[in-house]
Amino acid sequence: MITGYIPYGRQDISADDIEAVVSVLRSDYLTQGPIVPAFEKIFTDYTGAKFAVAVNSATSALHIACLALNVGSGDVVWTSPISFVASANAAIYCGASVDFVDIDPRTYNISVSMLRAKLEKAKKLNVLPKVIIPVHFAGQSCEMSEIFELSKQYNFRIIEDASHAVGGEYLTTKVGSCKYSDICIFSFHPVKIITTGEGGMALTNSELLAERMNLLRSHGIIRDPLKMQKHSPGPWHYEQATLGYNYRMTDIQAALGMSQISRLKDFIDRRRLLAQQYDWLLRDFPLIRPWQHPDSKSSYHLYVIRLLGANYQSQQLRVFNYLRDNGIGVNLHYIPIHIQPYYSQMGFKPEDFPNSLAYYKEVITLPLFPGMSDTQQKEVIQKLTEALL
Ligand SMILES: *Cc1c(COP(=O)(O)O)cnc(C)c1O
């Protein structure tokens, strides 16, 4: 059966989604209207966090989250190498330096035991990080309760990079609740769980941090006369209090996001079902399926497999090419950040984070998106079977 090319991820846009966007285009405000605050309110209601700041990308959210926590020159920020480069770049934007903690070989999230060991060492050398950015890889939450405990002991702040994890759960919380962090950020890029085209969101329970991020997303400008340093000479007056950016989300984007989040449960249910079916269909294959921590309920942004075998590196390339050549849009998440030329030039060596490197040489991301049919999934399995022969 010919079903055409199967991408690794794809947005799902309904007629209602389109109608929501069109209605904003017909309204008075394309940006800075009522829809962005309404979208933020849905997120605080959904996650339980007190404040939400919508922005034009998760990268912008990471940047203003770091700035709100006063990350600057002389500071160090830690994250894990198996992530998109933006998780590390945000700290560099602020003039800080970046270091990494290797991944847990089961979850591919930051390893708590290696984090603990690295913190102990850093304390002795007086080079403790100011902020740690745990990345909820593939939609599975990091072990936040343990990381939160360590943050009290070693006095660092936490930004969750939950770009993959809208709709994920951890212990009794929704990812985004910020019960175990200062700030949690989401991405609404089209391959992620819900989309606004481009877009992101920062959540927090701190009014101070929310205010700072609000200011930073719109040029550092204050319009409330009560908050101005100088007496306002008239209603035209605004004050630039700090150096901010234009990281605003438009109402067009927020309208798409509002319509999309009303479909979140369906998206997540379908992703979880497809993942469960993959687990079953792949049960006898010579590969490692995604292991799930009992404390976490993944949103399954990605389904990654690790190929087993002595000649893994060449086998990975062969399998990857075979699938791509046969209409299966496999991908690879991620090239470890520390081996990117920009980061190796800072002195990182590939073998500095051996779990990440070993993972990278074996992993392949299989297609997974809510609009994927069971037939398409069986086709993926069929082609993978052929590739492994
Ligand atoms: C996609 C992604 C980002 C960046 O998201 P944008 O909205 O595209 O800026 C950051 N971190 C991770 C882990 C991501 O997957």
mmCIF file of N, CA, C and O in Angstrom, residues 124-219:
data_model
loop_
_atom_site.group_PDB
_atom_site.id
_atom_site.type_symbol
_atom_site.label_atom_id
_atom_site.label_comp_id
_atom_site.label_asym_id
_atom_site.label_seq_id
_atom_site.Cartn_x
_atom_site.Cartn_y
_atom_site.Cartn_z
ATOM 1 N N LYS A 124 33.248 22.549 46.030
ATOM 2 C CA LYS A 124 34.632 22.610 46.522
ATOM 3 C C LYS A 124 35.449 23.616 45.728
ATOM 4 O O LYS A 124 36.317 24.300 46.262
ATOM 5 N N LEU A 125 35.187 23.689 44.430
ATOM 6 C CA LEU A 125 35.943 24.592 43.563
ATOM 7 C C LEU A 125 35.320 25.986 43.496
ATOM 8 O O LEU A 125 35.813 26.870 42.798
ATOM 9 N N ASN A 126 34.193 26.146 44.211
ATOM 10 C CA ASN A 126 33.482 27.423 44.215
ATOM 11 C C ASN A 126 33.040 27.871 42.814
ATOM 12 O O ASN A 126 33.188 29.029 42.443
ATOM 13 N N VAL A 127 32.531 26.919 42.050
ATOM 14 C CA VAL A 127 32.040 27.245 40.702
ATOM 15 C C VAL A 127 30.616 26.691 40.514
ATOM 16 O O VAL A 127 30.274 26.151 39.470
ATOM 17 N N LEU A 128 29.802 26.855 41.545
ATOM 18 C CA LEU A 128 28.427 26.340 41.465
ATOM 19 C C LEU A 128 27.623 27.085 40.399
ATOM 20 O O LEU A 128 27.851 28.279 40.170
ATOM 21 N N PRO A 129 26.687 26.405 39.755
ATOM 22 C CA PRO A 129 25.873 27.077 38.731
ATOM 23 C C PRO A 129 24.846 27.998 39.379
ATOM 24 O O PRO A 129 24.401 27.754 40.499
ATOM 25 N N LYS A 130 24.475 29.052 38.644
ATOM 26 C CA LYS A 130 23.413 29.938 39.126
ATOM 27 C C LYS A 130 22.049 29.350 38.772
ATOM 28 O O LYS A 130 21.102 29.434 39.550
ATOM 29 N N VAL A 131 21.987 28.765 37.571
ATOM 30 C CA VAL A 131 20.718 28.215 37.082
ATOM 31 C C VAL A 131 20.986 26.855 36.454
ATOM 32 O O VAL A 131 22.031 26.650 35.819
ATOM 33 N N ILE A 132 20.052 25.923 36.643
ATOM 34 C CA ILE A 132 20.091 24.654 35.921
ATOM 35 C C ILE A 132 18.836 24.554 35.064
ATOM 36 O O ILE A 132 17.741 24.904 35.515
ATOM 37 N N ILE A 133 19.026 24.121 33.833
ATOM 38 C CA ILE A 133 17.910 23.979 32.887
ATOM 39 C C ILE A 133 17.704 22.499 32.580
ATOM 40 O O ILE A 133 18.322 21.941 31.672
ATOM 41 N N PRO A 134 16.856 21.800 33.359
ATOM 42 C CA PRO A 134 16.540 20.412 33.025
ATOM 43 C C PRO A 134 15.608 20.390 31.808
ATOM 44 O O PRO A 134 14.678 21.189 31.730
ATOM 45 N N VAL A 135 15.894 19.489 30.880
ATOM 46 C CA VAL A 135 15.108 19.378 29.640
ATOM 47 C C VAL A 135 14.263 18.113 29.727
ATOM 48 O O VAL A 135 14.800 17.018 29.931
ATOM 49 N N HIS A 136 12.960 18.261 29.567
ATOM 50 C CA HIS A 136 12.056 17.099 29.637
ATOM 51 C C HIS A 136 12.044 16.399 28.285
ATOM 52 O O HIS A 136 11.140 16.600 27.464
ATOM 53 N N PHE A 137 13.064 15.589 28.063
ATOM 54 C CA PHE A 137 13.300 15.021 26.733
ATOM 55 C C PHE A 137 12.143 14.127 26.273
ATOM 56 O O PHE A 137 11.693 13.248 27.008
ATOM 57 N N ALA A 138 11.709 14.374 25.037
ATOM 58 C CA ALA A 138 10.654 13.591 24.375
ATOM 59 C C ALA A 138 9.289 13.747 25.044
ATOM 60 O O ALA A 138 8.330 13.110 24.639
ATOM 61 N N GLY A 139 9.212 14.586 26.083
ATOM 62 C CA GLY A 139 7.936 14.804 26.768
ATOM 63 C C GLY A 139 7.871 14.161 28.137
ATOM 64 O O GLY A 139 6.871 14.284 28.840
ATOM 65 N N GLN A 140 8.967 13.476 28.519
ATOM 66 C CA GLN A 140 9.029 12.827 29.834
ATOM 67 C C GLN A 140 9.719 13.758 30.836
ATOM 68 O O GLN A 140 10.862 14.157 30.627
ATOM 69 N N SER A 141 9.030 14.070 31.919
ATOM 70 C CA SER A 141 9.599 15.001 32.901
ATOM 71 C C SER A 141 10.877 14.453 33.521
ATOM 72 O O SER A 141 11.001 13.256 33.774
ATOM 73 N N CYS A 142 11.819 15.354 33.788
ATOM 74 C CA CYS A 142 12.993 15.012 34.596
ATOM 75 C C CYS A 142 12.526 14.719 36.021
ATOM 76 O O CYS A 142 11.389 15.000 36.388
ATOM 77 N N GLU A 143 13.445 14.197 36.822
ATOM 78 C CA GLU A 143 13.116 13.895 38.219
ATOM 79 C C GLU A 143 13.187 15.191 39.035
ATOM 80 O O GLU A 143 14.149 15.487 39.723
ATOM 81 N N MET A 144 12.109 15.974 38.903
ATOM 82 C CA MET A 144 12.128 17.352 39.405
ATOM 83 C C MET A 144 12.185 17.453 40.924
ATOM 84 O O MET A 144 12.791 18.381 41.456
ATOM 85 N N SER A 145 11.561 16.509 41.613
ATOM 86 C CA SER A 145 11.561 16.582 43.067
ATOM 87 C C SER A 145 13.001 16.478 43.604
ATOM 88 O O SER A 145 13.401 17.238 44.493
ATOM 89 N N GLU A 146 13.789 15.567 43.036
ATOM 90 C CA GLU A 146 15.189 15.411 43.440
ATOM 91 C C GLU A 146 16.016 16.641 43.058
ATOM 92 O O GLU A 146 16.850 17.117 43.829
ATOM 93 N N ILE A 147 15.772 17.157 41.858
ATOM 94 C CA ILE A 147 16.535 18.329 41.396
ATOM 95 C C ILE A 147 16.179 19.548 42.271
ATOM 96 O O ILE A 147 17.047 20.341 42.639
ATOM 97 N N PHE A 148 14.906 19.649 42.638
ATOM 98 C CA PHE A 148 14.457 20.743 43.497
ATOM 99 C C PHE A 148 15.140 20.675 44.867
ATOM 100 O O PHE A 148 15.610 21.694 45.398
ATOM 101 N N GLU A 149 15.240 19.457 45.425
ATOM 102 C CA GLU A 149 15.952 19.273 46.700
ATOM 103 C C GLU A 149 17.398 19.762 46.585
ATOM 104 O O GLU A 149 17.901 20.467 47.455
ATOM 105 N N LEU A 150 18.048 19.368 45.503
ATOM 106 C CA LEU A 150 19.447 19.778 45.292
ATOM 107 C C LEU A 150 19.555 21.305 45.161
ATOM 108 O O LEU A 150 20.539 21.911 45.589
ATOM 109 N N SER A 151 18.539 21.936 44.570
ATOM 110 C CA SER A 151 18.588 23.395 44.386
ATOM 111 C C SER A 151 18.573 24.118 45.722
ATOM 112 O O SER A 151 19.146 25.198 45.863
ATOM 113 N N LYS A 152 17.918 23.510 46.733
ATOM 114 C CA LYS A 152 17.906 24.111 48.071
ATOM 115 C C LYS A 152 19.276 23.946 48.722
ATOM 116 O O LYS A 152 19.804 24.844 49.360
ATOM 117 N N GLN A 153 19.840 22.743 48.521
ATOM 118 C CA GLN A 153 21.126 22.436 49.144
ATOM 119 C C GLN A 153 22.266 23.260 48.534
ATOM 120 O O GLN A 153 23.163 23.704 49.247
ATOM 121 N N TYR A 154 22.223 23.453 47.233
ATOM 122 C CA TYR A 154 23.335 24.110 46.538
ATOM 123 C C TYR A 154 22.993 25.501 46.024
ATOM 124 O O TYR A 154 23.798 26.136 45.337
ATOM 125 N N ASN A 155 21.779 25.948 46.332
ATOM 126 C CA ASN A 155 21.428 27.334 46.058
ATOM 127 C C ASN A 155 21.501 27.727 44.581
ATOM 128 O O ASN A 155 22.119 28.720 44.226
ATOM 129 N N PHE A 156 20.878 26.926 43.739
ATOM 130 C CA PHE A 156 20.731 27.343 42.336
ATOM 131 C C PHE A 156 19.252 27.468 42.005
ATOM 132 O O PHE A 156 18.392 27.004 42.758
ATOM 133 N N ARG A 157 18.940 28.132 40.888
ATOM 134 C CA ARG A 157 17.559 28.296 40.441
ATOM 135 C C ARG A 157 17.290 27.338 39.275
ATOM 136 O O ARG A 157 18.242 26.841 38.657
ATOM 137 N N ILE A 158 16.020 27.087 39.001
ATOM 138 C CA ILE A 158 15.650 26.071 38.007
ATOM 139 C C ILE A 158 14.720 26.650 36.940
ATOM 140 O O ILE A 158 13.675 27.225 37.261
ATOM 141 N N ILE A 159 15.102 26.461 35.680
ATOM 142 C CA ILE A 159 14.202 26.726 34.544
ATOM 143 C C ILE A 159 13.952 25.383 33.857
ATOM 144 O O ILE A 159 14.889 24.765 33.339
ATOM 145 N N GLU A 160 12.722 24.914 33.859
ATOM 146 C CA GLU A 160 12.401 23.674 33.139
ATOM 147 C C GLU A 160 12.249 23.993 31.650
ATOM 148 O O GLU A 160 11.443 24.848 31.292
ATOM 149 N N ASP A 161 13.007 23.313 30.808
ATOM 150 C CA ASP A 161 12.764 23.400 29.371
ATOM 151 C C ASP A 161 11.778 22.289 29.019
ATOM 152 O O ASP A 161 12.146 21.137 28.807
ATOM 153 N N ALA A 162 10.497 22.678 29.018
ATOM 154 C CA ALA A 162 9.416 21.727 28.750
ATOM 155 C C ALA A 162 8.890 21.905 27.326
ATOM 156 O O ALA A 162 7.706 21.706 27.065
ATOM 157 N N SER A 163 9.799 22.262 26.416
ATOM 158 C CA SER A 163 9.405 22.448 25.008
ATOM 159 C C SER A 163 8.688 21.230 24.447
ATOM 160 O O SER A 163 7.823 21.356 23.593
ATOM 161 N N HIS A 164 9.074 20.019 24.945
ATOM 162 C CA HIS A 164 8.479 18.781 24.434
ATOM 163 C C HIS A 164 7.272 18.340 25.242
ATOM 164 O O HIS A 164 6.652 17.339 24.882
ATOM 165 N N ALA A 165 7.011 18.990 26.349
ATOM 166 C CA ALA A 165 6.210 18.327 27.392
ATOM 167 C C ALA A 165 4.881 18.998 27.728
ATOM 168 O O ALA A 165 4.316 18.764 28.783
ATOM 169 N N VAL A 166 4.337 19.820 26.829
ATOM 170 C CA VAL A 166 2.975 20.324 27.047
ATOM 171 C C VAL A 166 2.060 19.095 27.154
ATOM 172 O O VAL A 166 2.101 18.218 26.291
ATOM 173 N N GLY A 167 1.286 19.022 28.227
ATOM 174 C CA GLY A 167 0.390 17.869 28.384
ATOM 175 C C GLY A 167 1.005 16.721 29.165
ATOM 176 O O GLY A 167 0.318 15.745 29.452
ATOM 177 N N GLY A 168 2.285 16.845 29.516
ATOM 178 C CA GLY A 168 2.933 15.822 30.326
ATOM 179 C C GLY A 168 2.569 15.987 31.798
ATOM 180 O O GLY A 168 2.075 17.035 32.214
ATOM 181 N N GLU A 169 2.821 14.919 32.575
ATOM 182 C CA GLU A 169 2.517 14.968 34.002
ATOM 183 C C GLU A 169 3.708 14.448 34.795
ATOM 184 O O GLU A 169 4.479 13.624 34.297
ATOM 185 N N TYR A 170 3.819 14.944 36.027
ATOM 186 C CA TYR A 170 4.897 14.495 36.907
ATOM 187 C C TYR A 170 4.359 14.410 38.333
ATOM 188 O O TYR A 170 3.833 15.405 38.849
ATOM 189 N N LEU A 171 4.483 13.247 38.954
ATOM 190 C CA LEU A 171 3.880 12.998 40.267
ATOM 191 C C LEU A 171 2.433 13.487 40.241
ATOM 192 O O LEU A 171 1.680 13.080 39.376
ATOM 193 N N THR A 172 2.066 14.417 41.131
ATOM 194 C CA THR A 172 0.660 14.848 41.154
ATOM 195 C C THR A 172 0.428 16.110 40.315
ATOM 196 O O THR A 172 -0.649 16.695 40.370
ATOM 197 N N THR A 173 1.444 16.554 39.578
ATOM 198 C CA THR A 173 1.345 17.851 38.899
ATOM 199 C C THR A 173 1.278 17.710 37.383
ATOM 200 O O THR A 173 1.711 16.706 36.817
ATOM 201 N N LYS A 174 0.760 18.748 36.748
ATOM 202 C CA LYS A 174 0.924 18.912 35.308
ATOM 203 C C LYS A 174 2.295 19.548 35.084
ATOM 204 O O LYS A 174 2.697 20.433 35.855
ATOM 205 N N VAL A 175 2.998 19.123 34.053
ATOM 206 C CA VAL A 175 4.231 19.830 33.694
ATOM 207 C C VAL A 175 3.845 21.291 33.411
ATOM 208 O O VAL A 175 2.868 21.550 32.699
ATOM 209 N N GLY A 176 4.599 22.215 34.003
ATOM 210 C CA GLY A 176 4.249 23.633 33.875
ATOM 211 C C GLY A 176 3.741 24.226 35.181
ATOM 212 O O GLY A 176 3.612 25.443 35.311
ATOM 213 N N SER A 177 3.478 23.378 36.179
ATOM 214 C CA SER A 177 2.957 23.879 37.455
ATOM 215 C C SER A 177 3.996 24.702 38.213
ATOM 216 O O SER A 177 3.649 25.510 39.061
ATOM 217 N N CYS A 178 5.282 24.462 37.912
ATOM 218 C CA CYS A 178 6.395 25.133 38.596
ATOM 219 C C CYS A 178 6.442 24.793 40.085
ATOM 220 O O CYS A 178 6.972 25.557 40.885
ATOM 221 N N LYS A 179 5.893 23.659 40.462
ATOM 222 C CA LYS A 179 5.985 23.236 41.858
ATOM 223 C C LYS A 179 7.440 22.979 42.243
ATOM 224 O O LYS A 179 7.824 23.159 43.394
ATOM 225 N N TYR A 180 8.254 22.538 41.281
ATOM 226 C CA TYR A 180 9.647 22.196 41.575
ATOM 227 C C TYR A 180 10.627 23.072 40.793
ATOM 228 O O TYR A 180 11.746 22.655 40.515
ATOM 229 N N SER A 181 10.193 24.247 40.388
ATOM 230 C CA SER A 181 11.092 25.108 39.602
ATOM 231 C C SER A 181 10.697 26.559 39.779
ATOM 232 O O SER A 181 9.632 26.875 40.323
ATOM 233 N N ASP A 182 11.568 27.456 39.296
ATOM 234 C CA ASP A 182 11.246 28.887 39.305
ATOM 235 C C ASP A 182 10.405 29.253 38.094
ATOM 236 O O ASP A 182 9.473 30.042 38.191
ATOM 237 N N ILE A 183 10.802 28.689 36.936
ATOM 238 C CA ILE A 183 10.141 29.013 35.670
ATOM 239 C C ILE A 183 10.086 27.735 34.840
ATOM 240 O O ILE A 183 11.008 26.907 34.892
ATOM 241 N N CYS A 184 9.009 27.574 34.082
ATOM 242 C CA CYS A 184 8.909 26.460 33.135
ATOM 243 C C CYS A 184 8.537 27.038 31.774
ATOM 244 O O CYS A 184 7.647 27.879 31.690
ATOM 245 N N ILE A 185 9.231 26.603 30.734
ATOM 246 C CA ILE A 185 8.933 27.160 29.403
ATOM 247 C C ILE A 185 8.422 26.067 28.452
ATOM 248 O O ILE A 185 8.821 24.902 28.535
ATOM 249 N N PHE A 186 7.523 26.495 27.552
ATOM 250 C CA PHE A 186 6.949 25.623 26.520
ATOM 251 C C PHE A 186 7.266 26.173 25.131
ATOM 252 O O PHE A 186 7.431 27.380 24.968
ATOM 253 N N SER A 187 7.260 25.283 24.132
ATOM 254 C CA SER A 187 7.403 25.692 22.722
ATOM 255 C C SER A 187 6.136 25.342 21.954
ATOM 256 O O SER A 187 5.547 24.283 22.170
ATOM 257 N N PHE A 188 5.774 26.237 21.036
ATOM 258 C CA PHE A 188 4.612 25.989 20.161
ATOM 259 C C PHE A 188 5.025 25.959 18.695
ATOM 260 O O PHE A 188 4.266 26.355 17.811
ATOM 261 N N HIS A 189 6.257 25.512 18.448
ATOM 262 C CA HIS A 189 6.716 25.284 17.078
ATOM 263 C C HIS A 189 5.860 24.155 16.467
ATOM 264 O O HIS A 189 5.432 23.251 17.196
ATOM 265 N N PRO A 190 5.622 24.174 15.157
ATOM 266 C CA PRO A 190 4.701 23.179 14.557
ATOM 267 C C PRO A 190 4.999 21.702 14.828
ATOM 268 O O PRO A 190 4.075 20.890 14.824
ATOM 269 N N VAL A 191 6.244 21.324 15.067
ATOM 270 C CA VAL A 191 6.483 19.901 15.359
ATOM 271 C C VAL A 191 6.188 19.541 16.806
ATOM 272 O O VAL A 191 6.160 18.363 17.160
ATOM 273 N N LYS A 192 5.968 20.535 17.669
ATOM 274 C CA LYS A 192 5.755 20.247 19.095
ATOM 275 C C LYS A 192 4.292 19.849 19.338
ATOM 276 O O LYS A 192 3.532 19.653 18.409
ATOM 277 N N ILE A 193 3.893 19.758 20.605
ATOM 278 C CA ILE A 193 2.590 19.162 20.948
ATOM 279 C C ILE A 193 1.403 19.993 20.446
ATOM 280 O O ILE A 193 0.462 19.463 19.874
ATOM 281 N N ILE A 194 1.411 21.296 20.714
ATOM 282 C CA ILE A 194 0.429 22.192 20.096
ATOM 283 C C ILE A 194 1.200 23.317 19.431
ATOM 284 O O ILE A 194 2.341 23.597 19.813
ATOM 285 N N THR A 195 0.595 23.988 18.452
ATOM 286 C CA THR A 195 1.364 25.004 17.739
ATOM 287 C C THR A 195 0.655 26.347 17.656
ATOM 288 O O THR A 195 -0.583 26.420 17.679
ATOM 289 N N THR A 196 1.484 27.401 17.576
ATOM 290 C CA THR A 196 1.008 28.747 17.232
ATOM 291 C C THR A 196 1.771 29.243 16.000
ATOM 292 O O THR A 196 1.859 30.453 15.783
ATOM 293 N N GLY A 197 2.344 28.340 15.207
ATOM 294 C CA GLY A 197 3.244 28.717 14.114
ATOM 295 C C GLY A 197 4.645 28.825 14.673
ATOM 296 O O GLY A 197 5.451 27.909 14.563
ATOM 297 N N GLU A 198 4.988 29.956 15.243
ATOM 298 C CA GLU A 198 6.110 30.108 16.160
ATOM 299 C C GLU A 198 5.496 30.588 17.459
ATOM 300 O O GLU A 198 4.503 31.317 17.434
ATOM 301 N N GLY A 199 6.098 30.230 18.584
ATOM 302 C CA GLY A 199 5.564 30.745 19.836
ATOM 303 C C GLY A 199 6.094 29.986 21.023
ATOM 304 O O GLY A 199 6.609 28.874 20.889
ATOM 305 N N GLY A 200 5.975 30.617 22.183
ATOM 306 C CA GLY A 200 6.422 29.975 23.415
ATOM 307 C C GLY A 200 5.730 30.610 24.602
ATOM 308 O O GLY A 200 4.971 31.584 24.459
ATOM 309 N N MET A 201 5.985 30.045 25.768
ATOM 310 C CA MET A 201 5.323 30.526 26.982
ATOM 311 C C MET A 201 6.251 30.276 28.159
ATOM 312 O O MET A 201 6.908 29.234 28.217
ATOM 313 N N ALA A 202 6.293 31.239 29.080
ATOM 314 C CA ALA A 202 7.012 31.039 30.337
ATOM 315 C C ALA A 202 5.998 31.062 31.471
ATOM 316 O O ALA A 202 5.154 31.965 31.522
ATOM 317 N N LEU A 203 6.063 30.060 32.339
ATOM 318 C CA LEU A 203 5.167 29.985 33.497
ATOM 319 C C LEU A 203 5.977 30.133 34.769
ATOM 320 O O LEU A 203 7.144 29.720 34.824
ATOM 321 N N THR A 204 5.351 30.728 35.786
ATOM 322 C CA THR A 204 6.033 30.878 37.078
ATOM 323 C C THR A 204 4.998 31.097 38.172
ATOM 324 O O THR A 204 3.871 31.512 37.887
ATOM 325 N N ASN A 205 5.402 30.824 39.407
ATOM 326 C CA ASN A 205 4.547 31.153 40.545
ATOM 327 C C ASN A 205 4.991 32.440 41.226
ATOM 328 O O ASN A 205 4.404 32.849 42.217
ATOM 329 N N SER A 206 6.051 33.056 40.698
ATOM 330 C CA SER A 206 6.594 34.265 41.319
ATOM 331 C C SER A 206 6.100 35.509 40.590
ATOM 332 O O SER A 206 6.335 35.686 39.391
ATOM 333 N N GLU A 207 5.435 36.389 41.323
ATOM 334 C CA GLU A 207 4.935 37.627 40.718
ATOM 335 C C GLU A 207 6.110 38.481 40.218
ATOM 336 O O GLU A 207 6.032 39.091 39.151
ATOM 337 N N LEU A 208 7.178 38.493 40.993
ATOM 338 C CA LEU A 208 8.354 39.283 40.611
ATOM 339 C C LEU A 208 8.934 38.796 39.282
ATOM 340 O O LEU A 208 9.214 39.585 38.376
ATOM 341 N N LEU A 209 9.104 37.488 39.151
ATOM 342 C CA LEU A 209 9.669 36.941 37.912
ATOM 343 C C LEU A 209 8.720 37.183 36.734
ATOM 344 O O LEU A 209 9.154 37.507 35.625
ATOM 345 N N ALA A 210 7.420 37.055 36.976
ATOM 346 C CA ALA A 210 6.444 37.297 35.908
ATOM 347 C C ALA A 210 6.515 38.749 35.448
ATOM 348 O O ALA A 210 6.497 39.028 34.250
ATOM 349 N N GLU A 211 6.635 39.664 36.394
ATOM 350 C CA GLU A 211 6.725 41.088 36.046
ATOM 351 C C GLU A 211 7.971 41.382 35.237
ATOM 352 O O GLU A 211 7.930 42.113 34.256
ATOM 353 N N ARG A 212 9.092 40.784 35.669
ATOM 354 C CA ARG A 212 10.344 41.001 34.927
ATOM 355 C C ARG A 212 10.233 40.471 33.504
ATOM 356 O O ARG A 212 10.661 41.118 32.552
ATOM 357 N N MET A 213 9.662 39.278 33.358
ATOM 358 C CA MET A 213 9.562 38.688 32.019
ATOM 359 C C MET A 213 8.601 39.479 31.137
ATOM 360 O O MET A 213 8.847 39.653 29.949
ATOM 361 N N ASN A 214 7.535 39.991 31.760
ATOM 362 C CA ASN A 214 6.605 40.865 31.042
ATOM 363 C C ASN A 214 7.288 42.078 30.458
ATOM 364 O O ASN A 214 7.063 42.459 29.310
ATOM 365 N N LEU A 215 8.127 42.678 31.295
ATOM 366 C CA LEU A 215 8.865 43.878 30.905
ATOM 367 C C LEU A 215 9.854 43.544 29.776
ATOM 368 O O LEU A 215 9.945 44.268 28.785
ATOM 369 N N LEU A 216 10.544 42.432 29.935
ATOM 370 C CA LEU A 216 11.601 42.066 28.977
ATOM 371 C C LEU A 216 11.040 41.687 27.612
ATOM 372 O O LEU A 216 11.698 41.863 26.603
ATOM 373 N N ARG A 217 9.805 41.187 27.571
ATOM 374 C CA ARG A 217 9.278 40.758 26.261
ATOM 375 C C ARG A 217 8.817 41.947 25.417
ATOM 376 O O ARG A 217 8.552 41.809 24.241
ATOM 377 N N SER A 218 8.698 43.122 26.030
ATOM 378 C CA SER A 218 8.221 44.275 25.275
ATOM 379 C C SER A 218 9.055 45.525 25.573
ATOM 380 O O SER A 218 8.591 46.482 26.180
ATOM 381 N N HIS A 219 10.335 45.478 25.155
ATOM 382 C CA HIS A 219 11.244 46.634 25.159
ATOM 383 C C HIS A 219 11.601 47.172 26.534
ATOM 384 O O HIS A 219 12.220 48.231 26.626
#
